Coordinates of C-alpha atoms in Angstrom, one line a residue:
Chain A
X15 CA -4.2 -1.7 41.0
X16 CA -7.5 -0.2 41.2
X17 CA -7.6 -0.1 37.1
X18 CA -7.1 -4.1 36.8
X19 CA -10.6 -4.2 39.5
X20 CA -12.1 -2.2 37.1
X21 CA -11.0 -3.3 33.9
X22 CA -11.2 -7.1 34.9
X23 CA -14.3 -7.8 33.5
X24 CA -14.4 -11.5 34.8
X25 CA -15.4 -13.2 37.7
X26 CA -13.9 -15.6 39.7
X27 CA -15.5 -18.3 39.2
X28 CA -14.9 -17.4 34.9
X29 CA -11.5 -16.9 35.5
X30 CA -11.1 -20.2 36.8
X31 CA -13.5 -21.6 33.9
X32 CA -11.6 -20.4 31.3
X33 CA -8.1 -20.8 32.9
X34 CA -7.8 -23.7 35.2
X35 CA -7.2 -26.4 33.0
X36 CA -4.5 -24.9 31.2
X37 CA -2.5 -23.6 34.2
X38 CA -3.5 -27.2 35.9
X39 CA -1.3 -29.0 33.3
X40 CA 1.2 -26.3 33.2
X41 CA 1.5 -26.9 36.8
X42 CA 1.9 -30.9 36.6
X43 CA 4.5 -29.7 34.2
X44 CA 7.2 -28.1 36.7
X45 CA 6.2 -31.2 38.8
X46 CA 7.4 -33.8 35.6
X47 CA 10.3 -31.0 35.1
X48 CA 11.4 -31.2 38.5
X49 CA 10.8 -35.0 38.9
X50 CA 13.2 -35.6 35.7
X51 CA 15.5 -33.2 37.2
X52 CA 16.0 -35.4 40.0
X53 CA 16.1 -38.7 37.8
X54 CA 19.2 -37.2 36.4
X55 CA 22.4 -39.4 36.0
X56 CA 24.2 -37.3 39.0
X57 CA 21.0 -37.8 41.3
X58 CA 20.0 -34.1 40.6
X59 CA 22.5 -31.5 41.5
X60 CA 20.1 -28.5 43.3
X61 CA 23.3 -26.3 43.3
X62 CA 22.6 -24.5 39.9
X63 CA 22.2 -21.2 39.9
X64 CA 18.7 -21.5 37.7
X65 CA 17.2 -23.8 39.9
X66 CA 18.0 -22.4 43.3
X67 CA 16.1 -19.1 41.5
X68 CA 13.7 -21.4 40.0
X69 CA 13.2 -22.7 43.5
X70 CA 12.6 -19.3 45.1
X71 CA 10.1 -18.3 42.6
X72 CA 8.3 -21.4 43.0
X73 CA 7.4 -20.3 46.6
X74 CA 6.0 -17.3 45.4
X75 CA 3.2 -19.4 44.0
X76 CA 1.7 -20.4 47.3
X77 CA 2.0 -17.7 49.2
X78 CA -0.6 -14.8 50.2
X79 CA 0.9 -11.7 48.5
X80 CA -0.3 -10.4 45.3
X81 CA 2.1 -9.4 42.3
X82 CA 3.1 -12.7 41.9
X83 CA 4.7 -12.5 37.9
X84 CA 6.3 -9.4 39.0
X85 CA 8.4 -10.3 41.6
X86 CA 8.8 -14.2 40.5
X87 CA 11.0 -12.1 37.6
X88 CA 12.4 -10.2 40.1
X89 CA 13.5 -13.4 41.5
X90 CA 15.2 -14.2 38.1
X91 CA 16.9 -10.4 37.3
X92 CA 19.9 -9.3 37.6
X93 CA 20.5 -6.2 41.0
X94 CA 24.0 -6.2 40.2
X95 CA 25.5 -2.5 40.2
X96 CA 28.7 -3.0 38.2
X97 CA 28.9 -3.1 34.1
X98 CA 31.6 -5.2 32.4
X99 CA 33.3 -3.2 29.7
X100 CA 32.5 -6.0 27.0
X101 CA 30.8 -9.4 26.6
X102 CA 31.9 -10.5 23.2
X103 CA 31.5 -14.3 24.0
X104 CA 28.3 -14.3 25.4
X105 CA 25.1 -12.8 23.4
X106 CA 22.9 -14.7 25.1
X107 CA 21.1 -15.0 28.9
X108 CA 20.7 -18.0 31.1
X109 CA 17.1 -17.0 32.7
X110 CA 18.7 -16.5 36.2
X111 CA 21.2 -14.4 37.7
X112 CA 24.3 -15.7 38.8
X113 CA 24.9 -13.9 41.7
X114 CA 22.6 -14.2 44.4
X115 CA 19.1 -13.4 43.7
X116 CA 17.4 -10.2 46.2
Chain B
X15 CA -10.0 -7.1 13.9
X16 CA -7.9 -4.3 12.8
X17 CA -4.3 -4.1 14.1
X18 CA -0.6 -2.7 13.7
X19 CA 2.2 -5.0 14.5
X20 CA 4.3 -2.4 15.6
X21 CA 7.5 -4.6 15.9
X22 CA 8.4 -6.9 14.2
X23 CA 11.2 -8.5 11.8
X24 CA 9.4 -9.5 8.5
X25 CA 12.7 -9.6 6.5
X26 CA 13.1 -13.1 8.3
X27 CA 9.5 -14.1 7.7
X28 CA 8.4 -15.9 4.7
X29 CA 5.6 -14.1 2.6
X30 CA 3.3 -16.4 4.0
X31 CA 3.4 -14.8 6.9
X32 CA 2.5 -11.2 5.1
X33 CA -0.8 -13.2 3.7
X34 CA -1.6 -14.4 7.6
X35 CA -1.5 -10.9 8.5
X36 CA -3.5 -9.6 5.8
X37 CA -6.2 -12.2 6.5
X38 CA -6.4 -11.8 10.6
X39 CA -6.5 -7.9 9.7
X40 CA -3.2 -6.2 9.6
X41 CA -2.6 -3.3 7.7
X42 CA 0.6 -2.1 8.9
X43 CA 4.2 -3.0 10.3
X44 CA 6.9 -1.5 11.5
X45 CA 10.5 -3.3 11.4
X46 CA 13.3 -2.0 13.7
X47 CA 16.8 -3.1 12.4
X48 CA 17.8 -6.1 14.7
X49 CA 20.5 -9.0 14.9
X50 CA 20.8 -11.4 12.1
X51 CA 22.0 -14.2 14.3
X52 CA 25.2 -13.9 13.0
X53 CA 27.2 -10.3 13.5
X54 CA 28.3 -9.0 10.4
X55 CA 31.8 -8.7 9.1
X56 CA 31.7 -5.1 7.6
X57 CA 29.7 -2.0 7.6
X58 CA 28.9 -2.8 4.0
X59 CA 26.4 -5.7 5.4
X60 CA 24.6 -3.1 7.2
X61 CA 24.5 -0.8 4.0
X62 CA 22.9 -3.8 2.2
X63 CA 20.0 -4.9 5.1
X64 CA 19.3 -1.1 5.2
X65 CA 18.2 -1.1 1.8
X66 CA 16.6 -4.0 2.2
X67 CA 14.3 -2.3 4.6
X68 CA 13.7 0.4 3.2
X69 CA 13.4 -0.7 -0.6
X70 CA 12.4 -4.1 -0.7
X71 CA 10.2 -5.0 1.9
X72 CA 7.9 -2.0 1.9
X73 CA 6.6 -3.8 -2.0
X74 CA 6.8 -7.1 -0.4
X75 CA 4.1 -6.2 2.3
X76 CA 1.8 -3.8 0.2
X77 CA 1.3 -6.6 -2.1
X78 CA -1.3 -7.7 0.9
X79 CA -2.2 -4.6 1.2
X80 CA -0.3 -4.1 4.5
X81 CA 2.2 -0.8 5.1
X82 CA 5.9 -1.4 5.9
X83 CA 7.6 1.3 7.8
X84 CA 11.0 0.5 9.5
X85 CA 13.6 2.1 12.0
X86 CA 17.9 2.5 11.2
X87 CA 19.6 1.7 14.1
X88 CA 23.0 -0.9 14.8
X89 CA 21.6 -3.4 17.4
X90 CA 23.2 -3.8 20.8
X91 CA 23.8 -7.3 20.2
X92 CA 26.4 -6.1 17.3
X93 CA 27.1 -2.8 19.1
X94 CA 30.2 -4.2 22.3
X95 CA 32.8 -3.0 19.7
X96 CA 32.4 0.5 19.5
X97 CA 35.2 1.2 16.4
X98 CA 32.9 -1.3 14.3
X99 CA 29.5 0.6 16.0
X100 CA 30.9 3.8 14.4
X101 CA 31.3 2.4 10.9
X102 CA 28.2 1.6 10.6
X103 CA 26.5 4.8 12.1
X104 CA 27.9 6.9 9.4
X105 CA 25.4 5.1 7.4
X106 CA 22.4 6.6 9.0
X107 CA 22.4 10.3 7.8
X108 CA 21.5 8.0 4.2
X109 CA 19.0 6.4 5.5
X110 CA 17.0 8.4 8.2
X111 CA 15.8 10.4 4.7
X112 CA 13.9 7.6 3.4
X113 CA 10.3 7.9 3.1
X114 CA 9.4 4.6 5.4
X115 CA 12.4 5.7 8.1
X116 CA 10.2 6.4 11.3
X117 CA 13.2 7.1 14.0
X118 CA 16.0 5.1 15.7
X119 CA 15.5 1.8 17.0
X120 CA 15.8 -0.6 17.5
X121 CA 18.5 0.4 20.2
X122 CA 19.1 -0.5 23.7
X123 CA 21.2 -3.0 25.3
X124 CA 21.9 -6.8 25.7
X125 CA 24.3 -7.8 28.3
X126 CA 24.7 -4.6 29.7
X127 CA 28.3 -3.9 28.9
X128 CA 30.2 -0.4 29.2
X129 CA 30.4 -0.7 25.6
X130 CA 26.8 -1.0 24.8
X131 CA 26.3 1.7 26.7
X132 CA 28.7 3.9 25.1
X133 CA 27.0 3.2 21.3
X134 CA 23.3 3.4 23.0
X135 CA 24.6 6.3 24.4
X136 CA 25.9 7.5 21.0
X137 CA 23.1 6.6 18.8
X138 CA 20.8 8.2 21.1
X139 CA 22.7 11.6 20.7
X140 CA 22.0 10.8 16.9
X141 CA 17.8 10.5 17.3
X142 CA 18.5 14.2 19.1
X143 CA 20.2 15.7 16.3
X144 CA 18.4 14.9 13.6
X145 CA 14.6 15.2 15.4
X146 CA 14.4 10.9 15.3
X147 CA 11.7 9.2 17.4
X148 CA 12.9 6.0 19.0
X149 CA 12.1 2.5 19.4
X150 CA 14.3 0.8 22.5
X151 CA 15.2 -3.1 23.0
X152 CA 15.4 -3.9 26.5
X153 CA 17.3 -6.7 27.2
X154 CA 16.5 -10.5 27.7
X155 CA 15.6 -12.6 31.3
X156 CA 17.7 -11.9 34.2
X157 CA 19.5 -8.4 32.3
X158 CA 16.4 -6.7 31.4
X159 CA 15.3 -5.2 34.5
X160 CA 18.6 -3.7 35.5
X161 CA 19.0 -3.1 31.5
X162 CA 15.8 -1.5 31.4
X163 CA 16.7 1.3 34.2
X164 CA 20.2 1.6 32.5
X165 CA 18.6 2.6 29.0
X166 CA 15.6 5.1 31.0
X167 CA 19.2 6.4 32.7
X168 CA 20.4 7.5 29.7
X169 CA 17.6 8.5 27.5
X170 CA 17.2 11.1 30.8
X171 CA 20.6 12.1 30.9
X172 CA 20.6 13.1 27.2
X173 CA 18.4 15.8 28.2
X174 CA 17.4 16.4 24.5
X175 CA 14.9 13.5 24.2
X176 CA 11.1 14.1 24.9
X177 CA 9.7 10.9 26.6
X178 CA 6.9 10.6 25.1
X179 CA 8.8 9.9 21.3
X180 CA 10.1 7.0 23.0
X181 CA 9.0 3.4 22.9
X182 CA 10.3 1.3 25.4
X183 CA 9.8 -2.2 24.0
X184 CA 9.8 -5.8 25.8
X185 CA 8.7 -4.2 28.9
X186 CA 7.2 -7.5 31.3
X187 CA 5.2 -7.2 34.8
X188 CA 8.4 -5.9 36.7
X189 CA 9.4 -3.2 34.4
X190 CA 6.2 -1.8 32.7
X191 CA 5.2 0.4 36.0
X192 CA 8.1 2.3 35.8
X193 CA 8.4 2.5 32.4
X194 CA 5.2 4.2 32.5
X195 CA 5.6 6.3 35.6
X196 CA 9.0 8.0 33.8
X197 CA 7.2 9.2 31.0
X198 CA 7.8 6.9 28.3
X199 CA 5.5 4.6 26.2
X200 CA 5.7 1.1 27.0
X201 CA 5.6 -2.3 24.3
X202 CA 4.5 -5.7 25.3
X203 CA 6.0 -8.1 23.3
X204 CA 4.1 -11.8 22.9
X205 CA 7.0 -14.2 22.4
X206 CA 7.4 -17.7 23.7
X207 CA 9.6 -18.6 26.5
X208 CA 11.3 -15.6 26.8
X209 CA 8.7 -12.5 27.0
X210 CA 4.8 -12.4 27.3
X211 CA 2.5 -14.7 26.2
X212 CA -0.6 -13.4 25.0
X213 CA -2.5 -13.9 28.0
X214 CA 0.0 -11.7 30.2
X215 CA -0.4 -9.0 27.8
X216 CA -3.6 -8.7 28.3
X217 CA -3.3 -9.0 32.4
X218 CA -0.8 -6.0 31.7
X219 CA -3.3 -3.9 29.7
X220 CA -5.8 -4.2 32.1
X221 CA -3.8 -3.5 34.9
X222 CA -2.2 -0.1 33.1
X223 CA -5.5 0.5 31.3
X224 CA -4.7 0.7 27.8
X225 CA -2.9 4.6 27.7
X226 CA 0.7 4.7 26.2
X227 CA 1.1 0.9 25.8
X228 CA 1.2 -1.0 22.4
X229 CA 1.6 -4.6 21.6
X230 CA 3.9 -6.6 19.1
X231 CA 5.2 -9.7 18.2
X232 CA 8.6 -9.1 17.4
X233 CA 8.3 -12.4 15.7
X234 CA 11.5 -13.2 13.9
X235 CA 14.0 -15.8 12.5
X236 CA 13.3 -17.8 16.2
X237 CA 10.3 -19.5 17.1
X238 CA 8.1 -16.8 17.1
X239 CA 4.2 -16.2 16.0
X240 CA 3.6 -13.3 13.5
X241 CA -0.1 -13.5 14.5
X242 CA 0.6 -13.1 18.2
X243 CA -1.1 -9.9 18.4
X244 CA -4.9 -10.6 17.2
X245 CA -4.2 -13.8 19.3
X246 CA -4.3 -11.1 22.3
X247 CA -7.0 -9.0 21.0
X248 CA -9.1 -12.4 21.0
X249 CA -7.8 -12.6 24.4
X250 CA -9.6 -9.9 25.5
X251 CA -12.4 -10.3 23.9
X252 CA -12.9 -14.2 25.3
X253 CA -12.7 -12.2 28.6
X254 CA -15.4 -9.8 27.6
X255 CA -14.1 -7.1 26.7
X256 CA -15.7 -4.2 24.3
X257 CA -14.6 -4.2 20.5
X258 CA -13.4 -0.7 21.0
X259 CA -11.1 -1.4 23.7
X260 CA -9.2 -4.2 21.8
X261 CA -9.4 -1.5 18.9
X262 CA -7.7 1.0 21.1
X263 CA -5.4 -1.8 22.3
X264 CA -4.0 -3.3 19.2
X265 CA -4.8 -0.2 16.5
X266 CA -5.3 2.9 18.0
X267 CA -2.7 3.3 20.5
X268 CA 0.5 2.2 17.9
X269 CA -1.2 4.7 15.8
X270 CA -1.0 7.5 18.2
X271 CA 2.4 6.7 18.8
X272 CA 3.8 5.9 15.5
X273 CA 1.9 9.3 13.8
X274 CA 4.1 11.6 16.1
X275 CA 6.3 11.1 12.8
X276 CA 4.3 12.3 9.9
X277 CA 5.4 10.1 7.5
X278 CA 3.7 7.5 9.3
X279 CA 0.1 7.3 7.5
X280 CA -2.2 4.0 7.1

């Protein structure tokens, strides 16, 4: 961590210039998201698996630690230990892990 | 700005792209073989992309002046039926001889299956045999950490592959570290929604320093942005940082790695 203080070239006060706008907006963005969420037509279910991870790495955001990204994706990964033998349905992923998140 | 998009999938870009490039200062790409979005019915499919690779696109980039190199591989997205997998590996003896051939890639895995594993496992066996350098996919959102470890795993276990031939692409904030720490190079990929956006790859190089990390844009048929890696090099620049280092960033570094193979030359 000692590279990023000297590599950061910025101070606080320009980070926050150059970046607060756009992370202000993307901000009122997960409020609208969350907002339409619950104007869904079933009152909006919390009990999907995305949005209880999406919950949990939503606290992240506010609290003292440092690392944030990296452990708001850990939040979202997968610490399963077993390997199905195939997935041919399913080429895709859904952004969370379905079992429950470390 | 000079730069090297060192992944990405051009044979699902229009030429307009190639022109972009050219005018925000690319001069050379490397395309791993990848997934079509559809999986293809026979190993003659493969035989044809291959060439298209490898014959084709290298005279549809140099007419803007940029280099097209590429990488042989079957992608783990086509790769959970192992009999098929096999088919189409016979192909590569062919087409690691080609002049713009830089290694094996690009392979990894997707959903993490026991059958991925066993064709990464397989191909990688290949790159040892015949001397390849190779370009890894890590997988997608909630799979790629675990994925990630899985593919280091067996790269290890191979015992035949030296570390520091391999790129380990799509590498985000939770995997880069260890990546790095296990010997390998590690690619930052600027892609929306899904991987980094060009302002986390630049927190990333500045938090690993700039050693044995490249950047890309694996932009593709999806919505993706071919110019996504000046984007980043203006990124750090806006935040002050010295021409060389965005040089070392964005030209330098995927020029260190990619000239391990000698045919790579810009």
């Amino acid at each position: 961590m000692s590279e990023l203080q000297l590599k950061n070239s910025l101070g606080s006060t320009e980070v926050v210039d150059l970046y607060f706008l756009e992370h202000r907006a993307k901000l009122i963005d997960i409020g609208a998201f969350l907002d339409r969420l619950q104007r869904a037509s079933d009152n909006g279910s919390t009990e999907d698996f995305r949005i209880k991870a999406f919950n949990k790495a939503a606290g992240i955001i506010t609290d003292q630690n440092p690392d944030k990204a990296r452990r708001m994706l850990e939040v979202f990964s997968d610490f399963s230990s077993t390997l199905p033998d195939s997935a041919p349905q399913s080429k895709g992923a859904s952004g969370a892990a379905k079992e429950e998140v470390k | 700005m000079r730069y090297i998009d060192p992944h990405i999938h051009p044979s699902s870009r229009t030429t307009d792209d190639y022109q972009q490039m050219a005018l925000t200062g690319c001069v050379a790409v490397t395309e791993p073989s990848f997934w079509a979005a559809y999986d293809r019915q026979s190993a003659s499919g493969f035989y044809d992309y291959y060439r298209q690779l490898t014959e084709y696109e290298p005279r549809r980039a140099a007419q803007y002046g940029i280099k097209h190199f590429t990488w042989i591989c079957i992608n783990p997205k086509e790769a959970d039926d192992p009999q098929f997998a096999r088919e189409v590996m016979k192909l590569f003896p062919e087409f690691l001889k080609r002049p713009s051939v830089l290694g094996i890639g690009e392979i990894g895995l997707n959903k993490n299956t026991k059958n991925e594993l066993i064709i990464l496992e397989e191909q990688i066996e290949l790159a040892a045999e015949y001397n390849q350098m190779i370009l890894v996919h890590t997988p997608h959102l909630e799979d790629k950490l675990k994925g990630t470890r899985l593919i280091m795993d067996a790269l290890e276990n191979n015992g035949k592959i030296d570390p520091e031939r391999v790129m380990v692409d799509h590498a985000e904030e939770h995997t880069v570290g260890e990546i790095l720490d296990r010997g390998f190079w590690a690619g930052l990929t600027i892609y929306p929604n899904t991987k980094c956006t060009p302002q986390r790859a630049a927190d990333i190089v500045e938090m690993y320093a700039t050693e044995n990390i490249w950047i890309n844009s694996a932009a593709d048929w999806g919505p993706s942005d071919p110019l996504s890696v000046p984007k980043c090099g203006y990124e750090l620049l806006r935040r002050g940082h010295s021409e060389d280092f965005v040089n070392k960033a964005i030209f330098e570094n995927p020029k260190a790695f990619l000239s391990q193979n000698e045919r790579f030359s810009i």
